[in-house]
XYZ file of C-alpha atoms in Angstrom:
513
model
C 2.473 4.815 0.864
C 5.090 6.220 3.180
C 3.263 8.479 5.197
C 3.690 9.488 9.083
C 1.154 8.782 11.561
C 0.381 12.257 11.874
C -0.601 12.873 8.244
C -2.053 9.604 7.427
C -2.668 6.883 9.671
C -4.350 8.775 12.547
C -6.548 10.325 9.976
C -7.284 7.637 8.107
C -8.268 5.586 11.116
C -10.380 8.154 12.610
C -12.204 8.537 9.364
C -12.275 5.086 8.406
C -14.068 4.182 11.833
C -16.604 7.038 11.360
C -17.562 5.475 7.802
C -17.309 1.940 8.210
C -20.773 1.302 9.081
C -21.877 3.422 6.473
C -20.447 1.563 3.528
C -22.343 -1.764 3.734
C -23.614 -2.364 0.245
C -21.744 0.070 -2.181
C -24.882 1.606 -3.279
C -25.681 2.941 -0.105
C -22.014 4.583 0.051
C -22.503 6.007 -3.481
C -26.220 6.668 -3.905
C -25.618 10.617 -4.050
C -22.790 10.280 -6.522
C -23.631 10.113 -10.304
C -21.078 8.520 -12.680
C -19.563 11.206 -15.366
C -20.441 10.629 -19.053
C -17.428 9.262 -20.798
C -17.094 9.501 -24.830
C -18.102 6.718 -26.573
C -15.351 4.121 -26.780
C -13.672 3.419 -30.308
C -11.663 0.279 -29.559
C -12.636 -3.618 -28.961
C -9.212 -3.727 -27.099
C -9.957 -2.616 -23.729
C -7.901 -2.439 -20.548
C -8.658 -2.066 -16.681
C -6.057 -1.321 -14.570
C -6.470 -1.903 -10.844
C -4.038 -0.472 -8.113
C -3.995 -1.644 -4.839
C -1.894 -0.012 -2.638
C 0.816 -1.319 -0.057
C -0.509 -4.830 -1.101
C 2.078 -7.391 -0.275
C 1.622 -10.120 -2.826
C 2.863 -12.991 -0.291
C 0.051 -12.299 2.082
C -2.586 -12.989 -0.673
C -2.326 -16.752 -0.213
C -3.557 -16.273 3.464
C -6.632 -14.074 2.526
C -9.511 -15.376 0.856
C -9.167 -13.440 -2.187
C -11.141 -15.537 -4.551
C -11.003 -13.241 -7.626
C -7.259 -12.553 -7.236
C -6.473 -16.249 -6.885
C -8.631 -16.669 -9.941
C -6.683 -14.204 -11.909
C -3.557 -16.052 -11.009
C -4.776 -19.448 -12.162
C -6.143 -17.672 -15.555
C -3.673 -15.019 -16.107
C -0.106 -14.212 -15.850
C 1.586 -13.521 -12.358
C 5.070 -12.054 -12.029
C 6.708 -10.825 -8.472
C 9.691 -8.738 -8.248
C 11.448 -6.500 -6.052
C 11.751 -2.717 -5.695
C 14.420 -0.217 -5.500
C 15.480 1.398 -2.461
C 17.209 4.479 -1.687
C 19.424 6.360 -2.956
C 17.377 5.851 -6.123
C 13.886 5.971 -4.534
C 11.876 5.266 -1.282
C 9.683 2.333 -1.265
C 6.722 4.658 -1.100
C 3.812 5.558 -2.971
C 5.071 8.626 -5.079
C 7.831 6.561 -6.702
C 5.859 3.302 -6.969
C 2.840 4.712 -8.836
C 5.009 6.864 -10.814
C 7.062 3.854 -11.817
C 3.691 1.793 -12.727
C 2.344 4.969 -14.730
C 5.097 5.993 -16.735
C 6.657 2.675 -17.341
C 10.165 3.906 -16.235
C 12.347 3.702 -13.267
C 12.725 6.697 -10.738
C 16.124 7.766 -12.258
C 13.908 8.616 -15.374
C 10.412 9.786 -13.897
C 12.357 11.826 -11.219
C 10.099 10.881 -8.177
C 11.995 9.822 -5.367
C 9.412 9.940 -2.585
C 5.976 11.558 -1.447
C 7.081 15.253 -2.131
C 7.456 14.377 -5.871
C 10.339 16.835 -5.892
C 12.001 16.426 -9.279
C 9.347 14.745 -11.236
C 9.687 14.720 -15.013
C 6.371 13.649 -16.418
C 7.124 16.109 -19.164
C 9.462 13.809 -20.726
C 7.765 10.647 -19.265
C 4.220 10.873 -18.838
C 1.710 8.589 -17.303
C -0.103 6.198 -19.464
C -3.539 7.691 -19.711
C -1.411 11.062 -20.864
C 0.533 8.972 -23.329
C -2.644 7.588 -24.780
C -4.269 10.914 -25.108
C -1.342 11.842 -27.305
C -1.188 8.658 -29.459
C -4.958 7.570 -29.334
C -6.893 10.654 -28.455
C -10.016 8.721 -29.792
C -9.985 6.234 -26.783
C -12.420 6.674 -24.176
C -10.326 6.950 -20.785
C -11.205 7.190 -17.119
C -9.135 7.289 -13.594
C -10.296 7.315 -10.241
C -8.155 7.696 -7.352
C -8.388 8.486 -3.573
C -4.780 9.312 -2.615
C -4.940 12.873 -4.075
C -1.449 13.366 -4.925
C -2.103 10.983 -7.923
C -4.114 13.782 -9.250
C -2.722 16.744 -8.044
C 1.164 15.771 -8.735
C 0.010 14.347 -12.344
C 0.801 10.963 -11.988
C -2.160 8.969 -13.124
C -5.208 11.225 -14.121
C -3.947 13.333 -16.675
C -5.081 12.591 -20.286
C -8.227 10.789 -18.758
C -11.504 11.731 -20.385
C -13.361 11.968 -16.787
C -11.957 11.111 -13.357
C -13.107 10.548 -10.014
C -10.716 12.494 -7.368
C -11.296 11.690 -3.653
C -9.305 12.499 -0.501
C -8.906 9.551 1.496
C -6.237 11.036 3.800
C -9.012 13.358 4.913
C -12.203 11.544 4.643
C -10.933 7.989 5.355
C -10.298 5.261 2.363
C -12.945 2.690 3.414
C -15.849 4.702 2.138
C -13.945 6.360 -0.834
C -12.501 3.090 -1.958
C -16.559 1.713 -2.120
C -17.353 4.770 -4.258
C -14.501 4.334 -6.625
C -15.586 0.877 -6.847
C -19.406 1.535 -7.295
C -18.797 4.147 -9.820
C -16.244 2.176 -11.931
C -18.750 -0.910 -11.845
C -21.790 1.694 -12.997
C -19.175 2.980 -15.904
C -18.313 -0.624 -16.911
C -22.046 -1.867 -17.221
C -23.512 1.233 -18.668
C -20.945 3.005 -20.702
C -18.277 1.951 -23.437
C -14.708 3.175 -21.677
C -11.659 1.770 -23.567
C -9.249 2.140 -20.764
C -9.703 2.651 -16.955
C -6.865 3.189 -14.226
C -8.766 2.739 -10.715
C -7.007 3.066 -7.489
C -7.694 1.234 -3.939
C -5.788 2.911 -0.557
C -7.324 0.759 2.301
C -5.003 -2.109 2.126
C -2.054 0.545 2.533
C -3.868 1.641 5.848
C -4.291 -1.505 7.180
C -0.812 -2.353 6.830
C 0.308 0.940 8.384
C -2.230 0.489 11.276
C -1.972 -3.229 11.874
C 0.882 -4.586 10.196
C 1.126 -6.972 7.082
C 0.973 -9.889 9.309
C -2.538 -8.916 10.872
C -6.215 -10.163 10.350
C -7.038 -6.738 9.711
C -4.612 -6.551 6.535
C -6.116 -9.943 5.008
C -9.441 -8.597 5.716
C -8.780 -5.368 3.621
C -7.291 -7.654 0.981
C -10.488 -9.344 0.758
C -12.523 -6.336 0.634
C -10.667 -4.978 -2.409
C -10.748 -8.573 -3.654
C -14.514 -7.993 -3.454
C -14.344 -4.743 -5.620
C -12.207 -6.356 -8.222
C -14.716 -9.065 -8.219
C -17.629 -6.489 -9.005
C -15.265 -4.969 -11.820
C -14.937 -8.378 -13.299
C -18.217 -9.065 -13.243
C -19.628 -5.835 -14.911
C -17.112 -6.492 -17.520
C -18.523 -9.930 -18.193
C -22.156 -8.402 -18.216
C -21.392 -5.835 -21.027
C -23.816 -6.579 -23.827
C -21.103 -6.274 -26.121
C -18.632 -8.285 -24.122
C -18.502 -11.391 -26.727
C -17.010 -8.937 -29.081
C -14.535 -7.374 -26.908
C -11.182 -8.152 -25.917
C -10.414 -7.245 -22.428
C -7.238 -7.078 -20.388
C -7.435 -6.591 -16.595
C -4.383 -5.724 -14.578
C -3.632 -5.740 -11.116
C -0.667 -4.333 -9.518
C 0.674 -2.610 -6.391
C 3.440 0.324 -5.579
C 5.315 -1.396 -2.670
C 4.878 -3.831 0.178
C 4.964 -3.671 3.714
C 6.808 -4.891 6.955
C 5.039 -7.470 8.957
C 4.706 -4.980 11.767
C 3.424 -2.113 9.382
C 5.334 0.234 7.543
C 7.270 0.844 4.634
C 10.258 3.214 2.808
C 12.800 1.409 3.621
C 14.833 -1.471 2.145
C 13.804 -4.361 3.826
C 12.760 -7.158 1.222
C 8.814 -7.213 2.471
C 9.053 -3.375 1.803
C 10.263 -3.920 -1.938
C 7.832 -6.769 -3.005
C 5.565 -5.862 -5.897
C 3.683 -7.922 -8.418
C 2.092 -7.724 -11.966
C -1.004 -9.586 -12.527
C -2.484 -9.706 -15.715
C -5.586 -11.853 -17.647
C -6.366 -11.203 -21.271
C -5.736 -11.906 -24.988
C -2.469 -13.388 -25.580
C -1.602 -13.542 -21.520
C -0.858 -16.903 -20.669
C -2.973 -18.693 -17.912
C -1.213 -19.977 -14.986
C 2.374 -18.530 -15.988
C 4.725 -17.148 -13.227
C 7.554 -15.582 -14.947
C 10.703 -14.317 -13.123
C 11.679 -11.796 -15.388
C 8.559 -9.223 -14.979
C 9.170 -5.924 -13.411
C 6.996 -3.077 -11.932
C 7.478 -0.960 -14.848
C 5.816 -3.490 -17.187
C 2.331 -2.219 -16.735
C 2.519 0.762 -18.890
C 4.093 -1.512 -21.959
C 1.520 -4.306 -21.127
C -1.495 -1.792 -21.557
C 0.350 -0.403 -24.852
C 0.802 -4.085 -26.230
C -2.812 -4.929 -25.522
C -3.941 -1.906 -27.424
C -1.888 -2.541 -30.236
C 0.212 0.181 -29.855
C 4.129 -0.002 -30.598
C 5.886 2.417 -28.333
C 8.357 4.797 -29.925
C 11.867 4.298 -28.915
C 11.708 7.720 -27.911
C 9.571 7.302 -25.097
C 12.501 5.593 -23.291
C 10.183 2.821 -21.755
C 12.203 0.349 -19.150
C 9.098 -1.987 -19.399
C 8.153 -4.793 -21.473
C 4.851 -6.543 -21.925
C 4.160 -9.020 -19.244
C 3.723 -12.000 -21.810
C 7.157 -10.986 -23.528
C 9.870 -13.225 -22.045
C 13.665 -12.363 -21.709
C 15.882 -13.955 -24.320
C 18.969 -13.457 -21.929
C 21.224 -16.596 -21.974
C 21.328 -16.652 -18.114
C 17.551 -17.096 -17.821
C 18.306 -20.968 -18.818
C 19.680 -21.532 -15.376
C 16.842 -21.793 -13.094
C 17.085 -25.726 -12.767
C 20.970 -25.081 -11.375
C 20.036 -22.337 -8.953
C 20.919 -23.483 -5.073
C 20.131 -22.225 -1.740
C 22.575 -20.640 0.652
C 26.042 -21.936 1.290
C 27.936 -19.494 3.338
C 25.748 -16.588 3.451
C 23.710 -16.533 6.770
C 21.435 -13.782 6.254
C 19.403 -15.425 3.454
C 16.796 -17.864 4.080
C 17.412 -21.369 3.457
C 14.455 -22.168 1.246
C 15.476 -19.142 -1.359
C 17.292 -20.801 -4.586
C 18.945 -18.225 -5.987
C 22.467 -18.780 -7.158
C 24.441 -20.996 -9.284
C 28.434 -21.206 -10.353
C 27.156 -23.169 -13.306
C 27.554 -21.094 -16.634
C 24.775 -21.174 -19.638
C 25.742 -23.393 -22.479
C 28.645 -21.905 -24.545
C 29.666 -19.623 -21.546
C 32.768 -20.100 -19.149
C 34.206 -18.549 -15.917
C 37.980 -18.423 -15.745
C 39.089 -18.314 -12.151
C 42.716 -19.733 -12.601
C 43.810 -15.877 -10.945
C 41.304 -16.186 -8.286
C 42.147 -16.416 -4.687
C 41.202 -19.305 -2.223
C 38.544 -19.162 0.679
C 36.116 -16.325 0.722
C 32.179 -16.784 0.635
C 31.437 -19.769 -1.673
C 28.304 -17.958 -3.551
C 30.581 -15.145 -4.693
C 33.882 -17.093 -5.359
C 34.530 -15.496 -8.912
C 31.545 -14.768 -11.436
C 28.171 -16.142 -10.201
C 24.618 -16.259 -11.545
C 21.827 -14.784 -9.201
C 18.452 -13.532 -8.782
C 17.758 -10.111 -7.396
C 15.984 -11.647 -4.229
C 19.263 -13.601 -3.535
C 21.893 -11.317 -4.146
C 20.171 -8.228 -2.992
C 19.628 -9.833 0.417
C 23.414 -10.545 0.810
C 23.884 -7.032 2.362
C 21.331 -4.468 2.582
C 21.927 -0.734 1.795
C 25.039 -0.876 -0.296
C 22.934 -0.454 -3.495
C 22.467 -3.932 -4.680
C 18.760 -2.927 -4.536
C 19.274 -0.587 -7.485
C 19.794 -3.142 -10.069
C 16.283 -2.396 -11.191
C 17.244 -3.181 -15.135
C 18.453 -6.879 -14.502
C 15.478 -9.414 -15.125
C 15.649 -12.784 -13.684
C 19.096 -14.011 -13.254
C 22.181 -12.061 -13.855
C 25.840 -12.556 -13.730
C 27.709 -10.742 -10.408
C 31.056 -10.488 -9.556
C 31.205 -9.384 -6.023
C 34.545 -8.860 -4.194
C 32.665 -7.144 -1.293
C 30.800 -10.077 -0.358
C 33.216 -12.826 -1.277
C 35.784 -11.189 1.319
C 33.006 -11.458 4.298
C 34.642 -14.983 4.952
C 38.604 -15.683 5.371
C 40.218 -15.450 2.086
C 43.596 -15.349 0.817
C 45.018 -13.694 -2.666
C 43.176 -11.218 -4.929
C 39.608 -11.381 -6.327
C 40.531 -12.045 -9.870
C 37.600 -13.524 -12.526
C 36.628 -13.454 -15.943
C 33.026 -14.018 -17.405
C 33.616 -15.449 -21.082
C 30.850 -15.410 -23.777
C 30.564 -18.132 -26.570
C 32.006 -16.981 -30.033
C 29.661 -15.196 -32.415
C 29.752 -15.259 -36.072
C 31.050 -11.769 -37.495
C 32.222 -13.093 -40.853
C 31.245 -11.026 -43.632
C 30.182 -8.059 -41.557
C 31.674 -4.625 -40.843
C 30.144 -3.834 -37.285
C 29.403 -5.900 -34.178
C 27.620 -4.436 -31.208
C 27.731 -5.767 -27.763
C 24.636 -4.954 -25.856
C 24.238 -5.478 -22.134
C 22.927 -3.990 -18.981
C 25.491 -3.125 -16.114
C 25.303 -2.240 -12.538
C 28.494 -1.312 -11.382
C 30.141 0.351 -7.928
C 33.737 1.491 -8.296
C 36.127 1.723 -5.410
C 39.969 1.592 -4.886
C 41.959 -0.625 -7.083
C 39.391 -2.687 -8.508
C 38.942 -2.977 -12.306
C 36.140 -3.920 -14.536
C 37.301 -4.313 -18.240
C 35.542 -5.688 -21.493
C 37.794 -7.503 -24.000
C 37.269 -8.518 -27.359
C 39.005 -11.584 -28.799
C 38.601 -12.178 -32.554
C 38.916 -15.715 -34.122
C 40.062 -16.835 -30.625
C 43.044 -14.437 -30.522
C 44.586 -12.491 -27.710
C 41.803 -10.344 -26.139
C 41.791 -6.706 -26.410
C 40.374 -4.118 -24.044
C 37.383 -2.397 -25.511
C 35.945 -0.690 -22.601
C 36.833 -0.134 -19.025
C 34.845 1.119 -16.013
C 36.385 3.839 -13.792
C 33.077 5.004 -11.843
C 29.821 3.913 -10.992
C 27.454 2.978 -13.583
C 24.051 2.572 -11.805
C 21.861 -0.130 -13.560
C 22.048 1.153 -17.312
C 22.185 -0.494 -20.559
C 25.347 -0.501 -22.730
C 26.031 -0.914 -26.259
C 29.584 -1.273 -27.414
C 30.202 -0.670 -31.409
C 33.155 -2.268 -32.771
C 34.343 -2.360 -36.037
C 35.204 -5.993 -37.267
C 38.683 -6.429 -38.513
C 39.359 -7.887 -41.861
C 39.561 -11.546 -42.047
C 37.459 -11.754 -38.640
C 34.970 -15.032 -38.681
C 33.898 -14.584 -35.168
C 34.469 -12.904 -31.560
C 34.199 -13.595 -28.232
C 33.931 -11.390 -25.035
C 35.443 -11.271 -21.624
C 34.310 -9.522 -18.503
C 37.255 -9.412 -16.572
C 36.730 -7.870 -12.892
C 39.532 -7.693 -10.269
C 39.030 -6.280 -6.561
C 39.951 -6.692 -3.087
C 36.950 -6.333 -0.748
C 35.651 -3.710 -3.271
C 32.445 -3.631 -4.522
C 30.920 -5.238 -7.320
C 30.048 -5.623 -11.002
C 26.725 -7.257 -12.603
C 25.845 -8.061 -16.260
C 22.822 -8.937 -17.869
C 20.730 -9.012 -20.800
C 23.747 -9.607 -23.191
C 22.932 -9.513 -26.807
C 25.380 -9.616 -29.905
C 24.354 -8.087 -33.237
C 26.631 -8.192 -36.500
C 25.655 -6.359 -39.573
């Protein structure tokens, strides 16, 4: 949560100190609180989503966290990076909105913690969506950051909810209350879907920094709550006939010294960890994104999302079929890029099978990584230069193709940036229409050009699309009539520039009908 000391940390520190001695056993902290009675559940497919605010995933290894680590071994664990401004700040409002709605901030509208511009009417949270399409499900939500209720991010649609005020009272005790009440409901009632939130990891990050022992201790406390919930699920009398999925996630990371909201890699770190039916054990997918939580919930409940929902996410067990995803063995560490840590393997000039890059008109010199079309990961490319909207490439997954004349020109070069990415030839014989689908992230400046061309039967390429203004990470669909006698078509992405911006291509798919 991106909150100032005056509004959050001082209050939380004071309240936490006052309640720390009281939380001991969970029962002590919650003895006076009676759990609500939920409607009896109707589904054998059940889902528990556990949100841990501000939990930087790369610190988990240094904590004890036995339950998180067990889930990593027995489930699927995908890490990724968030957006940054101007799409949205790396703060809780946008982060939890992205998790709950399954869409990015350019759709759900939440850019920071005022929630101004929220568009939950069109993109409701997952519990609200379930209330629309599966009202017979028994659902529960518990939060102690009140805006998640007051702003309508998480709790709408829940049959019962617990809303506490961690900012006013301290998150230590309220997290314990949430854990105890959720444990009671899991043991003694029959819920179908639960969304519970713990906030103390974020407080520890703000007050002590993500590199501190206090932050690791906060992770361990919340890991203990997770363990209690997992134990409660397994202790259910009907557990053997139920199909439980447990998902753990976070809204943003933290700097080592504490804080977030900006564009540093540490602030942008997020993860989705899931264990349940059909979810592979020990998998570490590189194509997972934070928007995948809601889509995973729907998949595990047997719900097929309507395309009208506009989800950006996909189930965590569903892999991208993009041709660039085959390039992981070819990824290398930095060559000329000095701002990227040496151990990060994240770029290659090796094209996928059947693809090629034509650099015959390309200038000489420049930064080696970006000489002509390259294939890179978000971690590598967005580190090359912060705060130039590379962080906004949110709809790319895993490895993508990028032509970046701006970064290429950071080292002495001569001549223009002129490079063409060429697809394989796709069969179109006997069809009338072919559609080229892809995701693009493009920034326009000066005289640079970005053109898509089609070549029928290997003939002279013909321009079918030209970009002349910014397109910030959006899906594209170019539908073309198939000429008489055409047996195949290949496409070219031709980019020229001179220390201008960049063009990203991902998710290329060609469909002929």
